[in-house]
Coordinates of C-alpha atoms in Angstrom, one line a residue:
X1 CA 0.0 0.0 0.0
X2 CA 1.0 3.6 -0.7
X3 CA -0.8 6.5 0.8
X4 CA 1.0 9.3 -1.0
X5 CA 2.1 8.9 -4.6
X6 CA 4.6 11.7 -5.1
X7 CA 6.4 10.7 -8.2
X8 CA 3.6 10.6 -10.7
X9 CA 4.4 7.6 -12.9
X10 CA 1.2 7.1 -14.8
X11 CA -0.9 9.1 -17.1
X12 CA -4.0 10.5 -15.6
X13 CA -5.1 9.5 -12.1
X14 CA -3.5 10.8 -8.9
X15 CA -3.2 14.3 -10.4
X16 CA -4.3 15.1 -6.8
X17 CA -1.0 13.8 -5.7
X18 CA 1.9 16.0 -4.8
X19 CA 3.2 18.1 -7.7
X20 CA 4.9 15.4 -9.8
X21 CA 8.0 15.2 -7.6
X22 CA 9.6 12.3 -5.7
X23 CA 11.0 13.9 -2.6
X24 CA 13.7 12.2 -0.6
X25 CA 15.4 13.5 2.5
X26 CA 19.1 14.2 3.0
X27 CA 21.7 16.5 4.4
X28 CA 23.3 19.5 2.6
X29 CA 27.0 19.8 2.0
X30 CA 29.3 21.8 -0.2
X31 CA 28.3 23.2 -3.6
X32 CA 28.1 20.8 -6.6
X33 CA 30.1 21.5 -9.7
X34 CA 28.8 21.1 -13.3
X35 CA 31.6 18.8 -14.4
X36 CA 31.0 16.5 -11.4
X37 CA 27.2 16.5 -12.1
X38 CA 27.8 15.5 -15.7
X39 CA 30.2 12.7 -14.7
X40 CA 27.6 11.5 -12.1
X41 CA 25.0 11.3 -14.8
X42 CA 27.3 9.4 -17.1
X43 CA 28.1 6.9 -14.4
X44 CA 24.4 6.5 -13.7
X45 CA 23.8 5.9 -17.4
X46 CA 26.6 3.3 -17.6
X47 CA 24.9 1.3 -14.8
X48 CA 21.6 1.7 -16.7
X49 CA 23.1 0.3 -19.9
X50 CA 24.4 -2.7 -17.9
X51 CA 21.0 -3.1 -16.3
X52 CA 22.4 -3.1 -12.7
X53 CA 19.3 -2.4 -10.7
X54 CA 21.0 -2.6 -7.3
X55 CA 23.8 -0.3 -8.4
X56 CA 21.2 2.2 -9.8
X57 CA 19.3 2.2 -6.4
X58 CA 22.5 3.3 -4.7
X59 CA 22.3 6.6 -6.7
X60 CA 19.2 7.6 -4.8
X61 CA 19.3 8.8 -1.2
X62 CA 17.2 7.0 1.4
X63 CA 14.2 4.7 0.8
X64 CA 16.0 2.8 -1.8
X65 CA 13.4 0.0 -2.1
X66 CA 10.5 2.3 -2.5
X67 CA 8.0 1.3 -5.1
X68 CA 8.2 4.5 -7.3
X69 CA 12.0 4.4 -7.5
X70 CA 11.8 0.7 -8.4
X71 CA 9.2 1.4 -11.0
X72 CA 11.2 4.2 -12.5
X73 CA 14.4 2.1 -12.6
X74 CA 12.5 -0.8 -14.2
X75 CA 11.2 1.6 -16.9
X76 CA 14.7 3.0 -17.5
X77 CA 16.3 -0.5 -17.8
X78 CA 13.4 -1.2 -20.2
X79 CA 13.8 -5.0 -20.3
X80 CA 11.1 -6.5 -22.5
X81 CA 9.7 -10.0 -21.8
X82 CA 8.9 -10.5 -25.5
X83 CA 11.6 -9.4 -28.1
X84 CA 8.7 -8.6 -30.4
X85 CA 7.6 -5.8 -28.1
X86 CA 11.1 -4.4 -27.3
X87 CA 12.3 -0.9 -28.1
X88 CA 15.3 1.2 -27.3
X89 CA 15.5 3.8 -24.6
X90 CA 18.5 6.1 -24.4
X91 CA 19.5 8.9 -21.9
X92 CA 21.2 11.6 -23.9
X93 CA 23.4 12.7 -21.0
X94 CA 25.8 14.8 -23.1
X95 CA 22.8 17.0 -24.1
X96 CA 21.6 17.6 -20.5
X97 CA 20.8 21.1 -19.3
X98 CA 22.3 21.7 -15.8
X99 CA 21.4 24.6 -13.6
X100 CA 22.0 25.5 -10.0
X101 CA 18.9 26.5 -8.1
X102 CA 20.9 27.4 -5.0
X103 CA 24.5 26.8 -3.7
X104 CA 23.6 23.3 -2.6
X105 CA 21.4 21.9 -5.4
X106 CA 21.9 21.2 -9.1
X107 CA 18.9 20.5 -11.4
X108 CA 19.7 18.4 -14.5
X109 CA 17.2 18.0 -17.4
X110 CA 18.2 14.9 -19.3
X111 CA 16.8 14.3 -22.8
X112 CA 15.4 10.8 -23.4
X113 CA 14.9 9.2 -26.8
X114 CA 12.6 6.2 -27.5
X115 CA 13.1 4.3 -30.8
X116 CA 12.1 1.0 -32.2
X117 CA 11.6 -1.1 -35.3
X118 CA 8.6 0.2 -37.4
X119 CA 8.1 2.9 -34.8
X120 CA 8.7 6.7 -35.0
X121 CA 11.1 8.0 -32.5
X122 CA 9.8 10.0 -29.6
X123 CA 11.6 12.5 -27.4
X124 CA 11.0 12.9 -23.6
X125 CA 13.0 14.0 -20.6
X126 CA 13.8 13.4 -16.9
X127 CA 14.6 16.1 -14.4
X128 CA 16.9 15.1 -11.6
X129 CA 17.7 17.3 -8.5
X130 CA 21.2 16.3 -7.3
X131 CA 23.0 17.3 -4.1
X132 CA 26.5 16.8 -2.9
X133 CA 26.8 15.1 0.5
X134 CA 29.3 15.6 3.2
X135 CA 31.3 12.7 2.1
X136 CA 31.7 14.3 -1.4
X137 CA 29.4 11.8 -3.0
X138 CA 26.4 12.8 -5.1
X139 CA 22.9 11.6 -4.6
X140 CA 19.6 12.1 -6.4
X141 CA 17.1 13.7 -4.0
X142 CA 14.3 14.5 -6.4
X143 CA 13.2 13.3 -9.8
X144 CA 10.4 14.6 -11.8
X145 CA 9.3 11.7 -14.0
X146 CA 5.8 12.8 -14.9
X147 CA 6.3 13.4 -18.6
X148 CA 8.8 10.6 -19.0
X149 CA 6.5 8.0 -17.6
X150 CA 3.6 9.3 -19.7
X151 CA 5.7 9.0 -22.8
X152 CA 7.2 5.7 -21.7
X153 CA 3.8 4.1 -21.2
X154 CA 2.5 5.4 -24.5
X155 CA 5.6 4.2 -26.4
X156 CA 5.5 0.8 -24.7
X157 CA 1.8 0.5 -25.7
X158 CA 2.7 1.4 -29.3
X159 CA 5.5 -1.2 -29.3
X160 CA 3.1 -3.8 -28.0
X161 CA 0.3 -2.9 -30.4
X162 CA 2.5 -3.0 -33.5
X163 CA 2.3 -6.9 -33.3
X164 CA -1.5 -6.8 -33.5
X165 CA -3.8 -5.6 -36.2
X166 CA -6.4 -2.9 -35.5
X167 CA -9.1 -5.6 -35.6
X168 CA -7.3 -7.6 -32.9
X169 CA -7.0 -4.5 -30.6
X170 CA -10.2 -2.5 -31.2
X171 CA -13.8 -3.7 -31.3
X172 CA -15.8 -3.0 -34.5
X173 CA -17.7 -0.2 -32.7
X174 CA -14.5 1.5 -31.8
X175 CA -13.0 1.3 -35.3
X176 CA -16.2 2.7 -36.7
X177 CA -16.1 5.5 -34.1
X178 CA -12.6 6.4 -35.1
X179 CA -13.7 6.7 -38.7
X180 CA -16.8 8.7 -37.9
X181 CA -14.7 11.1 -35.7
X182 CA -12.5 11.8 -38.7
X183 CA -15.6 12.9 -40.6
X184 CA -16.4 15.5 -37.9
X185 CA -12.9 17.2 -38.0
X186 CA -14.1 19.7 -40.7
X187 CA -16.5 21.2 -38.2
X188 CA -14.6 20.9 -34.9
X189 CA -11.0 21.3 -33.7
X190 CA -11.0 18.1 -31.8
X191 CA -13.2 15.0 -31.2
X192 CA -12.0 14.0 -27.8
X193 CA -14.2 11.1 -26.7
X194 CA -17.0 8.9 -28.0
X195 CA -19.7 7.3 -26.0
X196 CA -21.5 4.1 -26.9
X197 CA -25.1 4.0 -25.5
X198 CA -27.6 1.3 -26.5
X199 CA -25.9 0.5 -29.9
X200 CA -25.6 4.3 -30.7
X201 CA -22.4 6.3 -30.6
X202 CA -22.2 10.0 -29.5
X203 CA -19.3 12.2 -30.0
X204 CA -17.7 14.8 -27.5
X205 CA -16.5 17.6 -29.7
X206 CA -14.4 20.6 -28.9
X207 CA -13.8 24.0 -30.4
X208 CA -10.5 25.6 -29.3
X209 CA -7.3 24.2 -27.7
X210 CA -7.8 21.0 -25.8
X211 CA -5.3 19.2 -23.6
X212 CA -6.8 16.4 -21.5
X213 CA -4.1 16.5 -18.8
X214 CA -4.0 20.3 -18.5
X215 CA -7.8 20.6 -18.3
X216 CA -8.3 18.1 -15.5
X217 CA -5.3 19.4 -13.5
X218 CA -6.3 23.0 -13.6
X219 CA -8.1 24.9 -10.9
X220 CA -11.8 25.2 -11.6
X221 CA -11.6 28.9 -11.8
X222 CA -8.9 28.8 -14.6
X223 CA -10.1 30.3 -17.9
X224 CA -10.9 27.6 -20.4
X225 CA -9.2 27.5 -23.8
X226 CA -11.9 25.5 -25.4
X227 CA -15.7 24.9 -25.5
X228 CA -17.2 21.4 -25.5
X229 CA -20.4 20.0 -27.1
X230 CA -22.0 16.7 -28.0
X231 CA -22.9 15.3 -31.5
X232 CA -25.4 12.6 -32.2
X233 CA -24.8 9.3 -34.1
X234 CA -26.2 11.0 -37.3
X235 CA -23.7 13.9 -36.9
X236 CA -26.2 16.4 -35.6
X237 CA -25.1 18.8 -32.8
X238 CA -27.4 18.1 -29.9
X239 CA -25.4 20.1 -27.4
X240 CA -23.8 23.1 -28.9
X241 CA -20.0 23.5 -28.4
X242 CA -20.2 26.3 -25.9
X243 CA -19.8 24.5 -22.5
X244 CA -16.9 24.0 -20.1
X245 CA -17.8 20.4 -19.5
X246 CA -20.3 17.9 -20.9
X247 CA -20.7 15.1 -18.3
X248 CA -21.2 11.4 -18.8
X249 CA -24.4 10.6 -20.7
X250 CA -27.0 9.4 -18.2
X251 CA -24.6 9.9 -15.3
X252 CA -27.0 12.0 -13.2
X253 CA -30.4 10.9 -14.7
X254 CA -31.2 8.3 -17.4
X255 CA -31.1 9.8 -21.0
X256 CA -30.1 13.2 -19.7
X257 CA -26.7 14.9 -20.0
X258 CA -25.5 17.3 -17.4
X259 CA -23.6 20.3 -18.7
X260 CA -21.6 23.1 -17.1
X261 CA -20.7 26.6 -18.1
X262 CA -19.1 29.3 -15.8
X263 CA -19.9 27.1 -12.8
X264 CA -23.6 26.9 -13.7
X265 CA -25.2 23.6 -14.4
X266 CA -28.2 22.3 -16.3
X267 CA -29.5 19.4 -18.4
X268 CA -30.1 18.5 -22.1
X269 CA -31.8 15.4 -23.3
X270 CA -30.5 13.3 -26.2
X271 CA -32.8 15.0 -28.7
X272 CA -31.1 18.3 -28.0
X273 CA -33.8 19.8 -25.8
X274 CA -32.8 21.9 -22.8
X275 CA -34.5 20.1 -19.9
X276 CA -33.1 22.3 -17.2
X277 CA -31.7 25.7 -18.0
X278 CA -27.9 26.1 -17.3
X279 CA -28.3 28.5 -14.5
X280 CA -28.1 26.5 -11.3
X281 CA -25.1 26.4 -8.9
X282 CA -25.7 22.9 -7.6
X283 CA -27.8 19.9 -8.5
X284 CA -28.4 17.3 -5.8
X285 CA -30.1 14.1 -7.2
X286 CA -32.3 12.4 -4.6
X287 CA -33.8 9.1 -3.7
X288 CA -37.3 10.6 -3.4
X289 CA -40.6 9.5 -5.1
X290 CA -41.9 13.0 -5.8
X291 CA -38.7 15.1 -6.4
X292 CA -35.7 13.8 -8.3
X293 CA -33.4 16.6 -7.2
X294 CA -32.9 19.6 -5.0
X295 CA -31.4 22.5 -7.0
X296 CA -29.7 25.6 -5.8
X297 CA -29.5 29.0 -7.4
X298 CA -27.6 31.4 -5.1
X299 CA -29.1 31.1 -1.7
X300 CA -32.5 29.8 -3.0
X301 CA -33.5 26.2 -3.4
X302 CA -36.0 24.5 -5.7
X303 CA -37.4 21.1 -6.3
X304 CA -36.8 19.3 -9.6
X305 CA -39.9 17.3 -10.1
X306 CA -40.1 13.8 -11.5
X307 CA -41.3 15.3 -14.8
X308 CA -38.3 17.6 -14.7
X309 CA -40.3 20.8 -14.1
X310 CA -39.0 23.2 -11.5
X311 CA -41.0 24.1 -8.4
X312 CA -41.4 27.6 -6.9
X313 CA -38.8 28.6 -4.4
X314 CA -39.0 26.0 -1.6
X315 CA -38.0 25.8 2.1
X316 CA -35.3 23.2 1.7
X317 CA -32.7 22.4 4.3
X318 CA -29.5 20.7 3.4
X319 CA -29.5 18.7 6.5
X320 CA -32.7 17.1 5.4
X321 CA -31.6 16.3 1.8
X322 CA -28.2 15.0 2.7
X323 CA -29.5 11.6 3.8
X324 CA -31.5 11.4 0.6
X325 CA -28.6 12.0 -1.8
X326 CA -28.2 9.2 -4.4
X327 CA -24.8 8.4 -3.1
X328 CA -24.3 10.0 0.4
X329 CA -22.8 7.0 2.1
X330 CA -20.5 4.1 1.1
X331 CA -20.2 2.8 -2.5
X332 CA -17.8 1.0 -4.8
X333 CA -17.2 1.5 -8.5
X334 CA -15.4 -0.7 -11.0
X335 CA -17.0 0.8 -14.1
X336 CA -19.2 3.8 -15.0
X337 CA -22.5 3.3 -13.1
X338 CA -24.3 5.1 -15.9
X339 CA -24.0 2.2 -18.3
X340 CA -22.5 2.4 -21.7
X341 CA -18.8 3.0 -22.4
X342 CA -17.1 6.3 -23.1
X343 CA -13.7 6.0 -24.8
X344 CA -10.8 8.2 -25.8
X345 CA -10.6 9.1 -29.5
X346 CA -7.0 7.9 -29.2
X347 CA -4.8 4.9 -30.0
X348 CA -2.6 5.7 -27.0
X349 CA -5.2 6.3 -24.2
X350 CA -7.4 3.3 -23.7
X351 CA -9.4 3.7 -20.5
X352 CA -13.1 3.8 -20.2
X353 CA -14.0 7.3 -19.0
X354 CA -16.5 8.3 -16.2
X355 CA -17.2 11.9 -15.4
X356 CA -19.2 11.8 -12.2
X357 CA -22.2 14.0 -11.6
X358 CA -21.2 17.5 -10.5
X359 CA -22.5 17.0 -6.9
X360 CA -20.0 14.1 -6.3
X361 CA -17.2 16.4 -7.6
X362 CA -18.5 19.3 -5.4
X363 CA -18.4 17.1 -2.4
X364 CA -15.0 15.6 -3.4
X365 CA -16.3 12.0 -3.2
X366 CA -15.1 11.6 -6.8
X367 CA -13.0 14.3 -8.2
X368 CA -12.5 15.2 -11.8
X369 CA -12.6 12.1 -14.0
X370 CA -12.1 8.4 -13.4
X371 CA -10.9 5.8 -15.8
X372 CA -11.7 2.1 -15.7
X373 CA -10.7 -0.9 -17.8
X374 CA -12.2 -0.6 -21.3
X375 CA -13.7 -4.0 -22.5
X376 CA -13.7 -2.7 -26.1
X377 CA -9.9 -2.8 -26.3
X378 CA -7.5 -5.7 -26.1
X379 CA -3.7 -6.1 -26.0
X380 CA -3.3 -2.6 -24.5
X381 CA -2.1 -1.3 -21.2
X382 CA -4.5 0.1 -18.6
X383 CA -2.0 1.2 -16.0
X384 CA -3.7 4.6 -15.7
X385 CA -7.1 3.0 -14.9
X386 CA -8.8 2.0 -11.6
X387 CA -9.9 -1.6 -11.0
X388 CA -12.0 -0.5 -7.9
X389 CA -12.8 2.9 -6.4
X390 CA -14.2 2.5 -2.9
X391 CA -15.8 5.3 -0.8
X392 CA -16.5 4.3 2.8
X393 CA -18.5 6.5 5.2
X394 CA -16.6 6.4 8.6
X395 CA -18.8 9.0 10.4
X396 CA -22.1 9.9 8.8
X397 CA -22.9 12.6 9.9
X398 CA -21.7 13.9 13.2
X399 CA -22.3 17.2 15.1
X400 CA -19.5 19.6 16.0
X401 CA -18.3 19.8 19.6
X402 CA -20.1 23.1 20.1
X403 CA -23.3 23.2 22.0
X404 CA -26.6 25.1 21.8
X405 CA -27.1 27.7 19.1
X406 CA -23.4 27.5 18.2
X407 CA -23.9 23.9 16.9
X408 CA -24.4 25.1 13.3
X409 CA -22.2 22.6 11.5
X410 CA -22.3 18.8 10.9
X411 CA -19.8 16.7 9.1
X412 CA -19.6 13.4 7.4
X413 CA -16.1 11.8 7.2
X414 CA -15.1 9.3 4.4
X415 CA -12.1 7.2 3.5
X416 CA -11.4 6.7 -0.2
X417 CA -9.4 3.9 -1.5
X418 CA -8.4 3.7 -5.2
X419 CA -7.1 0.4 -6.6
X420 CA -5.2 0.6 -9.8
X421 CA -4.6 -1.8 -12.7
X422 CA -1.0 -2.6 -13.7
X423 CA 0.7 -2.8 -10.3
X424 CA 1.6 0.9 -9.9
X425 CA 0.8 0.3 -6.3
X426 CA -1.8 -1.9 -4.6
X427 CA -4.0 1.1 -3.7
X428 CA -3.9 4.8 -2.7
X429 CA -5.8 6.2 0.2
X430 CA -7.3 9.6 0.8
X431 CA -9.9 11.1 3.2
X432 CA -12.7 13.5 2.7
X433 CA -15.2 15.6 4.7
X434 CA -18.6 16.8 3.7
X435 CA -19.6 19.8 5.8
X436 CA -23.3 20.4 6.4
X437 CA -23.6 24.2 7.1
X438 CA -27.0 24.6 8.7
X439 CA -26.5 28.3 9.2
X440 CA -25.9 29.2 5.6
X441 CA -27.8 26.2 4.3
X442 CA -24.9 24.9 2.1
X443 CA -23.0 21.7 1.6
X444 CA -19.2 21.7 1.1
X445 CA -16.7 19.1 0.3
X446 CA -13.1 19.1 1.6
X447 CA -10.3 16.7 0.8
X448 CA -8.4 16.5 4.1
X449 CA -4.8 15.5 4.2
X450 CA -4.2 12.7 6.7
X451 CA -0.7 11.8 5.4
X452 CA 1.9 14.4 6.6
X453 CA 4.9 12.6 5.4
X454 CA 7.4 14.8 3.6
X455 CA 8.8 11.8 1.7
X456 CA 7.4 9.2 -0.6
X457 CA 6.1 6.0 0.8
X458 CA 3.7 7.2 3.4
X459 CA 2.5 4.9 6.1
X460 CA -0.3 2.6 6.9
X461 CA -2.9 3.2 9.5
X462 CA -2.8 0.5 12.2
X463 CA -6.4 0.9 13.2
X464 CA -5.5 1.6 16.8
X465 CA -6.1 5.4 16.5
X466 CA -9.4 6.5 14.9
X467 CA -9.9 10.1 16.0
X468 CA -12.2 12.5 14.1
X469 CA -13.6 15.6 15.8
X470 CA -14.9 18.9 14.5
X471 CA -15.3 21.9 16.7
X472 CA -17.0 25.2 15.6
X473 CA -14.9 28.1 16.9
X474 CA -17.0 30.8 15.2
X475 CA -19.7 31.1 12.5
X476 CA -17.1 30.4 9.8
X477 CA -14.1 28.8 11.5
X478 CA -13.7 25.1 12.2
X479 CA -11.2 23.2 14.2
X480 CA -10.8 19.6 12.9
X481 CA -8.8 17.0 14.7
X482 CA -8.1 13.8 12.8
X483 CA -5.8 10.8 13.1
X484 CA -3.0 11.1 10.5
X485 CA -0.1 9.0 9.4
X486 CA 3.5 10.3 9.3
X487 CA 7.1 9.2 9.6
X488 CA 8.5 11.8 11.9
X489 CA 11.9 11.0 13.3
X490 CA 12.3 11.7 17.0
X491 CA 15.5 12.3 19.0
X492 CA 15.7 8.7 20.4
X493 CA 15.6 7.2 16.8
X494 CA 12.0 6.2 17.0
X495 CA 9.5 7.3 14.4
X496 CA 6.1 8.9 15.2
X497 CA 3.8 7.1 12.8
X498 CA 0.3 8.0 13.9
X499 CA -0.8 11.1 15.7
X500 CA -3.8 13.5 15.9
X501 CA -3.4 16.5 13.6
X502 CA -5.3 19.7 13.8
X503 CA -6.7 21.7 10.8
X504 CA -8.2 25.1 11.1
X505 CA -10.7 25.5 8.3
X506 CA -12.4 28.7 7.2
X507 CA -15.6 28.8 5.2
X508 CA -15.7 31.8 3.0
X509 CA -16.8 32.7 -0.5
X510 CA -18.4 29.3 -0.9
X511 CA -15.2 27.4 -0.3
X512 CA -13.4 25.6 2.6
X513 CA -9.8 26.6 3.0
X514 CA -7.0 25.6 5.4
X515 CA -5.7 28.6 7.4
X516 CA -2.8 27.0 9.3
X517 CA -0.2 26.9 6.6
X518 CA 3.3 26.2 8.0
X519 CA 6.1 23.7 7.6
X520 CA 5.6 22.7 11.3
X521 CA 4.1 19.2 11.9
X522 CA 2.3 20.6 14.9
X523 CA 0.9 23.6 13.1
X524 CA -1.2 24.8 16.1
X525 CA 2.0 25.8 17.9
X526 CA 2.3 28.7 15.5
X527 CA -1.3 29.9 15.6
X528 CA -3.0 28.9 18.8
X529 CA -2.1 29.1 22.5
X530 CA -1.9 25.5 23.7
X531 CA -4.0 23.7 26.2
X532 CA -4.5 20.0 27.0
X533 CA -6.9 19.3 24.1
X534 CA -4.0 19.9 21.6
X535 CA -1.9 17.0 23.0
X536 CA -4.7 14.6 24.1
X537 CA -5.1 11.7 21.8
X538 CA -3.6 8.6 20.3
X539 CA 0.1 8.5 19.3
X540 CA 1.9 5.5 17.9
X541 CA 5.7 5.2 17.6
X542 CA 7.9 2.7 15.8
X543 CA 11.6 1.8 15.8
X544 CA 13.7 0.0 13.3
X545 CA 14.8 -3.3 15.0
X546 CA 16.8 -5.9 13.0
X547 CA 15.6 -4.4 9.7
X548 CA 11.9 -4.3 10.7
X549 CA 9.7 -1.6 12.1
X550 CA 8.3 -2.6 15.5
X551 CA 5.9 -0.6 17.6
X552 CA 7.5 0.9 20.7
X553 CA 4.6 2.9 22.2
X554 CA 0.9 3.4 21.7
X555 CA -1.4 5.8 23.6
X556 CA -0.8 9.1 25.2
X557 CA 1.8 11.6 24.0
X558 CA 5.3 10.8 25.1
X559 CA 8.1 13.2 26.3
X560 CA 10.0 12.6 23.0
X561 CA 7.0 13.9 21.0
X562 CA 6.8 17.0 23.3
X563 CA 10.5 17.6 22.9
X564 CA 10.2 17.5 19.2
X565 CA 7.2 19.8 19.3
X566 CA 9.1 22.4 21.3
X567 CA 12.3 22.3 19.2
X568 CA 10.2 22.5 16.0
X569 CA 9.2 26.0 17.0
X570 CA 12.9 27.0 17.2
X571 CA 13.7 25.2 14.0
X572 CA 11.0 27.2 12.2
X573 CA 13.3 30.2 12.7
X574 CA 16.4 28.4 11.5
X575 CA 17.8 28.1 15.0
X576 CA 21.3 26.7 15.3
X577 CA 21.1 23.9 17.8
X578 CA 24.0 23.1 20.0
X579 CA 23.2 19.4 19.6
X580 CA 23.9 18.4 16.0
X581 CA 21.3 15.6 16.3
X582 CA 18.5 18.2 16.3
X583 CA 20.1 19.9 13.3
X584 CA 20.2 16.6 11.4
X585 CA 16.6 15.9 12.2
X586 CA 15.2 19.2 11.0
X587 CA 17.3 19.2 7.9
X588 CA 15.5 16.0 7.1
X589 CA 12.0 17.0 8.3
X590 CA 12.1 20.5 6.7
X591 CA 14.2 19.4 3.7
X592 CA 15.2 22.5 1.8
X593 CA 13.4 24.8 4.3
X594 CA 15.7 24.8 7.3
X595 CA 19.2 26.3 7.7
X596 CA 21.2 26.0 10.9
X597 CA 22.3 29.6 11.1
X598 CA 20.8 31.7 13.9
X599 CA 22.5 31.5 17.3
X600 CA 19.5 33.2 18.8
X601 CA 15.9 33.5 17.6
X602 CA 14.4 35.1 20.7
X603 CA 13.5 38.3 18.8
X604 CA 11.8 36.3 16.1
X605 CA 9.5 34.3 18.4
X606 CA 5.9 35.5 18.6
X607 CA 4.0 35.8 21.8
X608 CA 2.2 32.6 20.8
X609 CA 5.5 30.8 20.3
X610 CA 6.8 32.0 23.7
X611 CA 3.6 31.0 25.5
X612 CA 3.7 27.5 23.9
X613 CA 7.3 26.9 24.7
X614 CA 6.7 27.7 28.4
X615 CA 3.5 25.5 28.3
X616 CA 5.4 22.6 26.9
X617 CA 8.2 23.1 29.5
X618 CA 5.6 22.8 32.2
X619 CA 4.3 19.6 30.7
X620 CA 7.7 18.1 30.4
X621 CA 8.4 18.8 34.1
X622 CA 5.6 16.3 35.0
X623 CA 7.0 13.6 32.6
X624 CA 10.0 11.3 32.8
X625 CA 13.4 13.1 33.1
X626 CA 14.9 14.5 29.9
X627 CA 18.3 13.4 28.9
X628 CA 21.1 16.0 28.7
X629 CA 21.5 18.0 25.5
X630 CA 18.0 17.1 24.3
X631 CA 16.3 20.5 24.4
X632 CA 17.3 23.6 22.6
X633 CA 19.5 26.2 24.4
X634 CA 16.5 28.1 25.8

């Protein structure tokens, strides 16, 4: 299991991950030199040509057996099981572009060439961030492999497909759709997808510039460079190409198509009739005999009747409709629940597409787009597709800790697990909250980060700690406490693996935003004066013993965690610790964001910092004795 995929090594999913970088921890040293970097890359390439996996692993700092590194190295070695599917992969080290981002780090962009028999060559690149260690050896600390792995998978698929005819790879309905899509190119800039519904094929068409990956990684408020529409099997435009998104046919209601333009939603039917004008902010489909949906326009709510007519403004409360939502609780998907199959108009992208109804995206239960295995294609790779997507309600719903009239917020808490085809990892986990705002009569979704690792690999929840609590601090400010997983090294060489983490969320302008943004693990020490509720909870620590991680403590907070919490405040201001052990720890934990340079930071500490340092000191006095040299100078 992996909980945080940081090097993105497949094509489309996990764009929610972490910026396309694989981050590894290490220690800074003297400045690297360009000639040394070039030689380092040449040596790396020689081991690559020889196919020495173990030798290649040694070029990476830390976590050498992590799955993303192993996947990347396997791709670079490029050993084919079948000679008929082999192709050549070459790192053009001599053509690398090397720059120095700061005195300690060099960034090398290395061109990569794919070539093969009966295949056109393709160019790609890998970006390595390299640092010189104290022993004058170089290590790779970051590698951006996003575009490389996208290109590698596409080329590998082409190499595989060259041994099969189109009729062996594609179903007859897909081949016909390819041909029909070509006939539409005189009217539209792109025909991006086609959808097979009840022996009929519909075409998603675009006017303007379309890039699948860019469009689904952009923020929703980003200006669109295209407009989308839908064309019928007889080439008639049933939805004009003027929308930001045309959703899965029948995804919200049978035979209807949800569309979106400028954050407003509505419906067309398959004859091209506007069933619901595109002027509503949210559409919540319901399990209700009389009303098929509650729809919101601004602060007003209306019923969408079973005949798709709209009621007069109605007294609708979100707390009442939440339990009636079509999918408010647990569910599992292994294909589009709408029926039919929507495919890419592409011979390189093969997944079956599902664009969930807008309300599931709004609530972050399914974000953006999902891909599943496409039964209409054979002898192709589906590494970017999900085999199962599981949403499990862990708390549905719960009230906040506030009482009386202040208890205006409820929340539902979900775990989301996404299994992938192709062995990229067994699965990826995330967690999500749906906030039921009874004061403003709104529903919000928020993807809450419960993996605070700064390096790839994440951790796995033991199941011993299951904390989730929400506390309304004001009419717009929420304190959320949730069990999270980390790998935080403590002074005594143990690792804090599970701990309660606090988030301070603000509801404003129709969005939920985190307000405690800091590099500190214990963010509250920077923004809130501490009391016992900040440290109460479940903590689990592990230690490496004979090559295996074994639990060393479970339960209440330990002195070691409090020591870390206190010194983390000093480290935030680049304090120069007298004990080098602390320096090493924070160079790792705050990689790239900590420098041991300030002999005193007393003038930098805020009143909240000073209060919390004293508060922690008082707590430590009541705990087991602290070993010498463990705390900071003050």
